[in-house]
mmCIF file with all atom_site columns, C-alpha atoms in Angstrom:
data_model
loop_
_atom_site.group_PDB
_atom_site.id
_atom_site.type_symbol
_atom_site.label_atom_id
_atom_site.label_alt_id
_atom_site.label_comp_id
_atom_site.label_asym_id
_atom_site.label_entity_id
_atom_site.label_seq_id
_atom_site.pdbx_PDB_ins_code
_atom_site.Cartn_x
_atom_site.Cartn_y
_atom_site.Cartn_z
_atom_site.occupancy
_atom_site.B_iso_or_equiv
_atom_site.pdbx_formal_charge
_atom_site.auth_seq_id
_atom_site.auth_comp_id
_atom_site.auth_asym_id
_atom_site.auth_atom_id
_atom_site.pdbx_PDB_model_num
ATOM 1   C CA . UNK G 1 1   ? 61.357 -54.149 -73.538  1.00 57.00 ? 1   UNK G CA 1
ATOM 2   C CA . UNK G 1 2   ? 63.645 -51.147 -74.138  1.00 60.00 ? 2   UNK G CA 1
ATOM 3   C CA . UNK G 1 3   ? 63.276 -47.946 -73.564  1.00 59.00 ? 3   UNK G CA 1
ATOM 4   C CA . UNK G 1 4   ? 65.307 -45.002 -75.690  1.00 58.00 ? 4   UNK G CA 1
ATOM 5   C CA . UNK G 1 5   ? 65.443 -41.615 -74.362  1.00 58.00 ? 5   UNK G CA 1
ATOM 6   C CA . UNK G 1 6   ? 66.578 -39.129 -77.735  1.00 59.00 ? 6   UNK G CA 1
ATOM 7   C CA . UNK G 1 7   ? 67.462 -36.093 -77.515  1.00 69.00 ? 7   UNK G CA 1
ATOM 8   C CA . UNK G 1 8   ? 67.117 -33.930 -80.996  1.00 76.00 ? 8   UNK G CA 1
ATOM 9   C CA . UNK G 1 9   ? 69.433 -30.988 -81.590  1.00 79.00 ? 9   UNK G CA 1
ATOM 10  C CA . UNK G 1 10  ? 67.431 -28.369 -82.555  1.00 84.00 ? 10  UNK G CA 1
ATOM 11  C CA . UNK G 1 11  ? 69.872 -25.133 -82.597  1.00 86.00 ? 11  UNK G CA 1
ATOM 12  C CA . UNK G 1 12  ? 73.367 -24.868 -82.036  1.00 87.00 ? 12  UNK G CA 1
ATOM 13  C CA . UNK G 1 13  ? 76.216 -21.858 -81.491  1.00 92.00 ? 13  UNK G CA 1
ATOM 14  C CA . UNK G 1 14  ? 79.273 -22.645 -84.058  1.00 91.00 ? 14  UNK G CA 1
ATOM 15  C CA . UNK G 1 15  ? 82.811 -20.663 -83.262  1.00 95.00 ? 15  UNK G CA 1
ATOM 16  C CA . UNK G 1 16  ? 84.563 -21.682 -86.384  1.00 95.00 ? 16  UNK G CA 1
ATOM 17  C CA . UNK G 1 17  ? 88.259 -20.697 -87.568  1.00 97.00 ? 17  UNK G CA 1
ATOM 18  C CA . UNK G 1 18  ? 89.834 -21.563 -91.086  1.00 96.00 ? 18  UNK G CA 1
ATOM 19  C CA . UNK G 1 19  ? 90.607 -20.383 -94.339  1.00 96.00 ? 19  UNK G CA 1
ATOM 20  C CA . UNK G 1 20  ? 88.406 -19.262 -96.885  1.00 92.00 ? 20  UNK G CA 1
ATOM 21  C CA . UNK G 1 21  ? 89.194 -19.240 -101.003 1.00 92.00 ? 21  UNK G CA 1
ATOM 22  C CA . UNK G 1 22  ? 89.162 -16.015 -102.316 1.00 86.00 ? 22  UNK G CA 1
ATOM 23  C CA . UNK G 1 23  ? 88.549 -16.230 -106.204 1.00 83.00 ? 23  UNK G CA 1
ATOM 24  C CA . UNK G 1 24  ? 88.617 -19.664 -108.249 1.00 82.00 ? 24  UNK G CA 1
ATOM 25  C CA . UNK G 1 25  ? 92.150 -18.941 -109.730 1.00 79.00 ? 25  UNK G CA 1
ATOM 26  C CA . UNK G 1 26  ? 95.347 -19.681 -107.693 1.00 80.00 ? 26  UNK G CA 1
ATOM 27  C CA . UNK G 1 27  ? 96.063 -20.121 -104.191 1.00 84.00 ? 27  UNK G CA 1
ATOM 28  C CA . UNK G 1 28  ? 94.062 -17.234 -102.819 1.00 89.00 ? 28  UNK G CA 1
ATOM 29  C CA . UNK G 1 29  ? 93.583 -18.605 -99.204  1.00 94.00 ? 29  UNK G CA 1
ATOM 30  C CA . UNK G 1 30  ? 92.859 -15.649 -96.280  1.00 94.00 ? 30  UNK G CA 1
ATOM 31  C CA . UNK G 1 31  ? 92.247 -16.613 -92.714  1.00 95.00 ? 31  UNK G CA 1
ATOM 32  C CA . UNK G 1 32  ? 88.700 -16.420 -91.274  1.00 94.00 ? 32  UNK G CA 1
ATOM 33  C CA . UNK G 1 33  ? 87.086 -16.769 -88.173  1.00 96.00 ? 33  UNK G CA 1
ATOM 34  C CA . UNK G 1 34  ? 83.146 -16.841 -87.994  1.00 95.00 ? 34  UNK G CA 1
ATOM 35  C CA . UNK G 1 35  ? 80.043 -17.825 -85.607  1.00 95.00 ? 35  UNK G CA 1
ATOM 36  C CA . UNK G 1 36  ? 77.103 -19.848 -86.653  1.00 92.00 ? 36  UNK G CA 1
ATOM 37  C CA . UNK G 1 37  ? 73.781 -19.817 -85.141  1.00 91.00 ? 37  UNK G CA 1
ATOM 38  C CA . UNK G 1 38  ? 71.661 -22.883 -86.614  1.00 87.00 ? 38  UNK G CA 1
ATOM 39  C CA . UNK G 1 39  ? 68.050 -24.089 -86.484  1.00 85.00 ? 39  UNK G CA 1
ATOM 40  C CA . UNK G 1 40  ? 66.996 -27.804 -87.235  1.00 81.00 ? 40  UNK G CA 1
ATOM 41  C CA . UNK G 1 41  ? 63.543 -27.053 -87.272  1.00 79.00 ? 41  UNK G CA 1
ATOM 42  C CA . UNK G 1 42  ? 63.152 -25.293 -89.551  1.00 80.00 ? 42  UNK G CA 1
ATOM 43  C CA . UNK G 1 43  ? 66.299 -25.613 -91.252  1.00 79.00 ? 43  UNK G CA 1
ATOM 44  C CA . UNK G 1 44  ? 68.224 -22.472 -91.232  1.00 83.00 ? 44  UNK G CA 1
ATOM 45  C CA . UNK G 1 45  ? 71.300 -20.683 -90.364  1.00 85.00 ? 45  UNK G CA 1
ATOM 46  C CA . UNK G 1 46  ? 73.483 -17.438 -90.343  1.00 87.00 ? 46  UNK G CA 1
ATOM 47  C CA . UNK G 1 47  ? 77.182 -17.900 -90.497  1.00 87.00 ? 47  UNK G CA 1
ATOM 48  C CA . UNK G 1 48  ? 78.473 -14.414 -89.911  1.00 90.00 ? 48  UNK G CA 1
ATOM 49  C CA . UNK G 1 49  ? 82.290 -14.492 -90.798  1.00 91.00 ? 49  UNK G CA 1
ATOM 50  C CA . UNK G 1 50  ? 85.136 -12.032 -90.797  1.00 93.00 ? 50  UNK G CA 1
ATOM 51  C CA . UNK G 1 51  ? 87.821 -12.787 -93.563  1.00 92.00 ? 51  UNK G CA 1
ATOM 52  C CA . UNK G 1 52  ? 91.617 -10.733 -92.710  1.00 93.00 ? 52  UNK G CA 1
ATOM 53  C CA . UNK G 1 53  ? 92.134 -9.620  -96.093  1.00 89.00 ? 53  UNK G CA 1
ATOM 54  C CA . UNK G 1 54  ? 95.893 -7.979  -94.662  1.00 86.00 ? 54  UNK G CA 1
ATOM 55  C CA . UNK G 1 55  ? 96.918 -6.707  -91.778  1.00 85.00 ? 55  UNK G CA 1
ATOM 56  C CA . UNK G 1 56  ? 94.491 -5.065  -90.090  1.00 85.00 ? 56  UNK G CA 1
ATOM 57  C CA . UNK G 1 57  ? 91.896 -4.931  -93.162  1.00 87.00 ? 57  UNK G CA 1
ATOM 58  C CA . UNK G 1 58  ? 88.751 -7.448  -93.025  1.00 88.00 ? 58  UNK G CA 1
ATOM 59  C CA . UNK G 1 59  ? 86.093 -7.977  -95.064  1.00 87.00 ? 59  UNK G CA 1
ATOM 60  C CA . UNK G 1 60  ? 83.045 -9.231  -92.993  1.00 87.00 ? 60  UNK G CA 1
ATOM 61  C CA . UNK G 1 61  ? 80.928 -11.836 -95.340  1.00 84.00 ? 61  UNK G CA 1
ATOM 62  C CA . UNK G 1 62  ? 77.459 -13.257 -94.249  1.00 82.00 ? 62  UNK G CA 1
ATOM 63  C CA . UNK G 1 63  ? 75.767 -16.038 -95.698  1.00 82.00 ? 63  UNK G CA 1
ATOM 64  C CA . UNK G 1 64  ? 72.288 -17.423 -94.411  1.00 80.00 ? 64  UNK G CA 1
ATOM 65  C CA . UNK G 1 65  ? 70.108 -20.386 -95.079  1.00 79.00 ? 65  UNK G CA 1
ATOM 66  C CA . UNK G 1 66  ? 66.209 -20.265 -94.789  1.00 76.00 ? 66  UNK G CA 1
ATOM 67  C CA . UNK G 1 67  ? 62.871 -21.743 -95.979  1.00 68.00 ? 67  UNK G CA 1
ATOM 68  C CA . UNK G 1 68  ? 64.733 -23.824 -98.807  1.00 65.00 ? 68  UNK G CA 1
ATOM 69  C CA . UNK G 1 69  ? 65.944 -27.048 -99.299  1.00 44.00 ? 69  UNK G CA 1
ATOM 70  C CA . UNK G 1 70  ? 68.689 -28.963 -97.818  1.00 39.00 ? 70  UNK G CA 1
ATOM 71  C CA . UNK G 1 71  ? 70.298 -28.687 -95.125  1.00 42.00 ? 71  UNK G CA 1
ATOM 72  C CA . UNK G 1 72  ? 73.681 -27.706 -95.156  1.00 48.00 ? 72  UNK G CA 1
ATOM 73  C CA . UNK G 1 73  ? 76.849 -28.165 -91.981  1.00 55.00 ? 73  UNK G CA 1
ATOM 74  C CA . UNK G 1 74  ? 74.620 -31.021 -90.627  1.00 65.00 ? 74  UNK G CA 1
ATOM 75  C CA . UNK G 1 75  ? 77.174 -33.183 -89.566  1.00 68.00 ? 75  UNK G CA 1
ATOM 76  C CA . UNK G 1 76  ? 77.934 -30.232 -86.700  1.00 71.00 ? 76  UNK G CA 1
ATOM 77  C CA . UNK G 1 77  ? 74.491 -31.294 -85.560  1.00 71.00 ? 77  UNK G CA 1
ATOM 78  C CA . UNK G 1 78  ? 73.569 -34.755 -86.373  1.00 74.00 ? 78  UNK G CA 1
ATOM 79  C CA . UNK G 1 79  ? 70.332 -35.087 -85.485  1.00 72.00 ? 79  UNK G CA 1
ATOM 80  C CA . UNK G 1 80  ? 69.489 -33.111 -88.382  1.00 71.00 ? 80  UNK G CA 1
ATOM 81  C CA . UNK G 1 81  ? 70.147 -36.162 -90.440  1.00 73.00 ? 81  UNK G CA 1
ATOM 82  C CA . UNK G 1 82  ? 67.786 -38.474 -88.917  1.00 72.00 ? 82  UNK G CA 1
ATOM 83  C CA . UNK G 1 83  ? 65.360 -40.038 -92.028  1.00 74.00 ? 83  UNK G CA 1
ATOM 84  C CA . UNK G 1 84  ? 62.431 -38.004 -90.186  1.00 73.00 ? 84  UNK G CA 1
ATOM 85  C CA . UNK G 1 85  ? 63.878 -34.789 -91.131  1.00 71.00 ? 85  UNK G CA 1
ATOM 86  C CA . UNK G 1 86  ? 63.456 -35.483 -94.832  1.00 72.00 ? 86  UNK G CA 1
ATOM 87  C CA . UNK G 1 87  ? 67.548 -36.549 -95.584  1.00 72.00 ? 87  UNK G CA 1
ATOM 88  C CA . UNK G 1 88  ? 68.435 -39.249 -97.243  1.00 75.00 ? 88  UNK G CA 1
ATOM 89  C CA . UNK G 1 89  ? 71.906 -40.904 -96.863  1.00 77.00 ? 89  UNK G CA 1
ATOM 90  C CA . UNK G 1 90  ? 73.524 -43.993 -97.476  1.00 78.00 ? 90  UNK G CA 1
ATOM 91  C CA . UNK G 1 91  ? 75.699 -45.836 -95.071  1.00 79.00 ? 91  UNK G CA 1
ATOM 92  C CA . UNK G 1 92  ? 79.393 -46.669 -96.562  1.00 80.00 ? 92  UNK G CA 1
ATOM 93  C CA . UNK G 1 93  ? 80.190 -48.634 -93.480  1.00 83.00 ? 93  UNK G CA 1
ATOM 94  C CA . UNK G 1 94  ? 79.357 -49.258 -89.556  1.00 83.00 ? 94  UNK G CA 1
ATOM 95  C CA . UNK G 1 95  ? 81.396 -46.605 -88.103  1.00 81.00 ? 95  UNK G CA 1
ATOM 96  C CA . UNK G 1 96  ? 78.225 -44.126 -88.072  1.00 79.00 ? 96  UNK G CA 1
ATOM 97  C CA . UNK G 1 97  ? 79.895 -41.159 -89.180  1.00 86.00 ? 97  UNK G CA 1
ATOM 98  C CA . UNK G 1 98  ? 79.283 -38.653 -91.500  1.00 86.00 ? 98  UNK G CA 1
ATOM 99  C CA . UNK G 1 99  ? 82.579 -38.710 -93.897  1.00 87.00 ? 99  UNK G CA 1
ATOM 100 C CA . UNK G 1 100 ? 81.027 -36.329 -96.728  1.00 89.00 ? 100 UNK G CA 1
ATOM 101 C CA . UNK G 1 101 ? 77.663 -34.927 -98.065  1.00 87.00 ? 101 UNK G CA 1
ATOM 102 C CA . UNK G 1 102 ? 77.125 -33.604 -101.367 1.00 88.00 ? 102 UNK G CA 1
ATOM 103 C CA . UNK G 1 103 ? 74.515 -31.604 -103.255 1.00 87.00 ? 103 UNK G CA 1
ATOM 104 C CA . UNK G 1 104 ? 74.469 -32.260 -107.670 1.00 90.00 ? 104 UNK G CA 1
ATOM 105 C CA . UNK G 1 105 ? 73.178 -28.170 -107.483 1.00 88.00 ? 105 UNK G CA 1
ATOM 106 C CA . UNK G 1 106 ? 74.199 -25.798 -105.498 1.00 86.00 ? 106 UNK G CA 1
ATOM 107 C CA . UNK G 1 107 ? 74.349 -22.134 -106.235 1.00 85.00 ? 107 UNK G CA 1
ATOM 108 C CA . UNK G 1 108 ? 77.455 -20.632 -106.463 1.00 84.00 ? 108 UNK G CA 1
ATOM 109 C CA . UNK G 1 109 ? 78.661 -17.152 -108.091 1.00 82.00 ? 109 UNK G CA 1
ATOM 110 C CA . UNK G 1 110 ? 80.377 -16.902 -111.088 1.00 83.00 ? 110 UNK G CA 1
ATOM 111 C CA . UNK G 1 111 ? 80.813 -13.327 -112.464 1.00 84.00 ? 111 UNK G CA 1
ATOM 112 C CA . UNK G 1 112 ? 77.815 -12.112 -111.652 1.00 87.00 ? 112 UNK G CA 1
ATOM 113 C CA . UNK G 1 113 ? 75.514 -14.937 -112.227 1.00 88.00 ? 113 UNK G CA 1
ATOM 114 C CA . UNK G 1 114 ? 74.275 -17.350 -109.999 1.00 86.00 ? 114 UNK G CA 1
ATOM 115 C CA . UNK G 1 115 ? 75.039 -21.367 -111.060 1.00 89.00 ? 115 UNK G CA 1
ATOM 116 C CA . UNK G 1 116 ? 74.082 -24.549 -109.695 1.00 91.00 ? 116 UNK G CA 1
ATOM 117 C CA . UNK G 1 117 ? 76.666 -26.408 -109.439 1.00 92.00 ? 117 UNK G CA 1
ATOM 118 C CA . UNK G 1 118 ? 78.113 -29.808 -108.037 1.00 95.00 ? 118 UNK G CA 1
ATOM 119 C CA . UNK G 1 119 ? 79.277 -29.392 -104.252 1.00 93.00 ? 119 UNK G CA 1
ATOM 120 C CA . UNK G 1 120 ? 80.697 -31.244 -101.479 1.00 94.00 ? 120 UNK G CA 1
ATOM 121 C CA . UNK G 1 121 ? 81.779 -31.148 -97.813  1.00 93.00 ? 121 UNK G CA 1
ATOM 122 C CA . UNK G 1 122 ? 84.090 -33.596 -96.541  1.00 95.00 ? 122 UNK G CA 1
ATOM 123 C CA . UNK G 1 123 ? 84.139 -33.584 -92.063  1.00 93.00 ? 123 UNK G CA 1
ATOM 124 C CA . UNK G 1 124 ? 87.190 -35.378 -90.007  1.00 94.00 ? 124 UNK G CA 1
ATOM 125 C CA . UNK G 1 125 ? 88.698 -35.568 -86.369  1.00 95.00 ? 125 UNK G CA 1
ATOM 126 C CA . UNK G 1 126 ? 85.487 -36.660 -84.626  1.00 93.00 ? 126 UNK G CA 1
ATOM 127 C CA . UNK G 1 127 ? 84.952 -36.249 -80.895  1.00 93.00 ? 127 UNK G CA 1
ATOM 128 C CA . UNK G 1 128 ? 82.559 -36.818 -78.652  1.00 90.00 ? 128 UNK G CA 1
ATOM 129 C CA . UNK G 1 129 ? 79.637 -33.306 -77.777  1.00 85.00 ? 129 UNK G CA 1
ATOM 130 C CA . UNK G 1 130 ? 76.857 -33.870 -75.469  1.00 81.00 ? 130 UNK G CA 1
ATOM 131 C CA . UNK G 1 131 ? 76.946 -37.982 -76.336  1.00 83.00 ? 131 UNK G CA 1
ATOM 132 C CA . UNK G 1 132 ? 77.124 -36.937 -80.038  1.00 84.00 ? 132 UNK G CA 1
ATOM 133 C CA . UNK G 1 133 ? 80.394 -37.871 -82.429  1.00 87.00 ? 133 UNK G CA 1
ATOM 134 C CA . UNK G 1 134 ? 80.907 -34.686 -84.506  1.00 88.00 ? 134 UNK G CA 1
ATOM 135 C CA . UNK G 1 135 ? 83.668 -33.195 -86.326  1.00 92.00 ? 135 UNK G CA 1
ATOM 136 C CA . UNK G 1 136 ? 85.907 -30.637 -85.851  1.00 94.00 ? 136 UNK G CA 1
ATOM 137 C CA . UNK G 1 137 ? 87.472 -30.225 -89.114  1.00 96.00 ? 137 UNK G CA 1
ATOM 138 C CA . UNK G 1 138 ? 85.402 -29.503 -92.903  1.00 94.00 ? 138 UNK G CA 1
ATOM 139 C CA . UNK G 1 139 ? 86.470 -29.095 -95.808  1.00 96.00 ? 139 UNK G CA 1
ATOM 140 C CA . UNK G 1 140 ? 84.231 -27.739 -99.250  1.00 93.00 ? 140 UNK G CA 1
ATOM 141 C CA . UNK G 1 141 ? 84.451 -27.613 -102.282 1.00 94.00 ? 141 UNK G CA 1
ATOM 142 C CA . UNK G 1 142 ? 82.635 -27.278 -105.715 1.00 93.00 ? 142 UNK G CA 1
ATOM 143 C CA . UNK G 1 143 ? 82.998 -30.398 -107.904 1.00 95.00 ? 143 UNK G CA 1
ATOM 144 C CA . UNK G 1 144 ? 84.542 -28.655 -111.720 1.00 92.00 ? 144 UNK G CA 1
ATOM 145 C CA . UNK G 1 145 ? 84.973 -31.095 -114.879 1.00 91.00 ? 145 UNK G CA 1
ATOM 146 C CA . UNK G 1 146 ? 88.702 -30.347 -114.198 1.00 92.00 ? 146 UNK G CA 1
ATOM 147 C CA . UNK G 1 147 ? 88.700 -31.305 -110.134 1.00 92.00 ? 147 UNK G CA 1
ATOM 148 C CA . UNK G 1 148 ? 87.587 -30.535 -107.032 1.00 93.00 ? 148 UNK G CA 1
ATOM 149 C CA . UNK G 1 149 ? 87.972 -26.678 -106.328 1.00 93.00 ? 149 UNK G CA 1
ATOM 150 C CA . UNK G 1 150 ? 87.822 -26.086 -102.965 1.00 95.00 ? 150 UNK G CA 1
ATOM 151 C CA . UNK G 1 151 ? 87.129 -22.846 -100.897 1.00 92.00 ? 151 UNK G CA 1
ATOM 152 C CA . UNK G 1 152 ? 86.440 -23.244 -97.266  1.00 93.00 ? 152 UNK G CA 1
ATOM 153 C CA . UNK G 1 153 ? 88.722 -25.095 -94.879  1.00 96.00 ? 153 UNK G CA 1
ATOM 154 C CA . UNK G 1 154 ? 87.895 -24.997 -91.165  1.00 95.00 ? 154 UNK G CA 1
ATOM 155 C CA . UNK G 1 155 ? 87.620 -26.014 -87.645  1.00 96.00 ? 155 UNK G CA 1
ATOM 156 C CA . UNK G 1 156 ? 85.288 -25.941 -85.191  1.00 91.00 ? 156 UNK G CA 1
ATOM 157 C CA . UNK G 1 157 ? 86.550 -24.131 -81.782  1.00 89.00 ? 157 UNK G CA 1
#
C-alpha cells in the first residue's frame, strides 16, 4: 500500500515583469512590472500592474478575478488544475506540463464595448517551486479571424 502526501496551493504572491500591448494596431509594446495575489479556493485574483508609458510617466492598470468562472494564470499554481477543482484538460503528451490553456469567450474591450472573444495563454521555461514544475515565461493573446493578436508577454521574477 502507498501512501501520497498532497499538498494543494491555495494562494500565491506573483512578482511579474514583461510587456504589455497597448492598443490592437501596431507594435505598441510598453514595459510593465506587476504583483499578483491569487486564491484557489475560491478562484480569484488581483494583478495590480504599473505600465511605463515614457520616461518617468506610468499608468497603473488593475485587473481582478472573482466569483466567476474559470480560472485564469493557473499554470503559476498547478494545483488549481486538478479535475476536483472543476477544470477540464486534455493531456497532449507525458511530459505533465501545462503548454497552453484557452477560453472560446473571454471578455475583452473593444471601443467601449465589452466582447467575448477567443483567448489563449501559452507558458514556457519550466522550473522546479516547492516540488511543483511551473513556468516562468507567458505569453496571451486573443485568437482574431486574421491571427493571433497578442498583448501580454511576461516573466515571472
Amino acid at each position: 500500500m502507498k501512501l501520497w502526501i498532497f499538498l494543494a496551493v491555495v494562494g500565491a504572491r506573483i512578482s511579474q515583469t514583461g510587456k504589455f500591448r497597448m492598443g490592437e494596431a501596431g507594435e505598441n509594446w510598453r514595459p510593465f512590472s506587476a504583483t499578483q495575489i491569487v486564491t484557489t479556493r475560491p478562484p480569484g485574483f488581483d494583478w495590480d500592474a504599473r505600465i511605463e508609458m515614457a520616461p518617468a510617466l506610468s499608468v497603473f492598470v488593475r485587473d481582478a478575478y472573482a466569483a466567476g468562472e474559470g480560472i485564469l494564470g493557473a499554470p503559476w499554481y498547478p494545483t488549481a488544475l486538478l479535475p476536483s477543482q472543476g477544470v477540464r484538460w486534455e493531456a497532449v503528451d507525458g511530459e505533465g506540463l501545462v503548454a497552453a490553456v484557452r477560453s472560446p469567450s473571454r471578455y475583452r474591450t473593444v471601443g467601449s464595448e465589452l466582447r467575448p472573444s477567443p483567448w489563449e495563454g501559452r507558458f514556457a521555461a519550466y522550473t522546479q517551486v516547492g516540488g511543483m514544475r511551473v513556468p516562468l515565461e507567458g505569453e496571451v493573446a486573443w485568437l482574431q479571424p486574421s491571427g493571433r493578436l497578442s498583448y501580454w508577454r511576461g516573466r515571472i521574477n
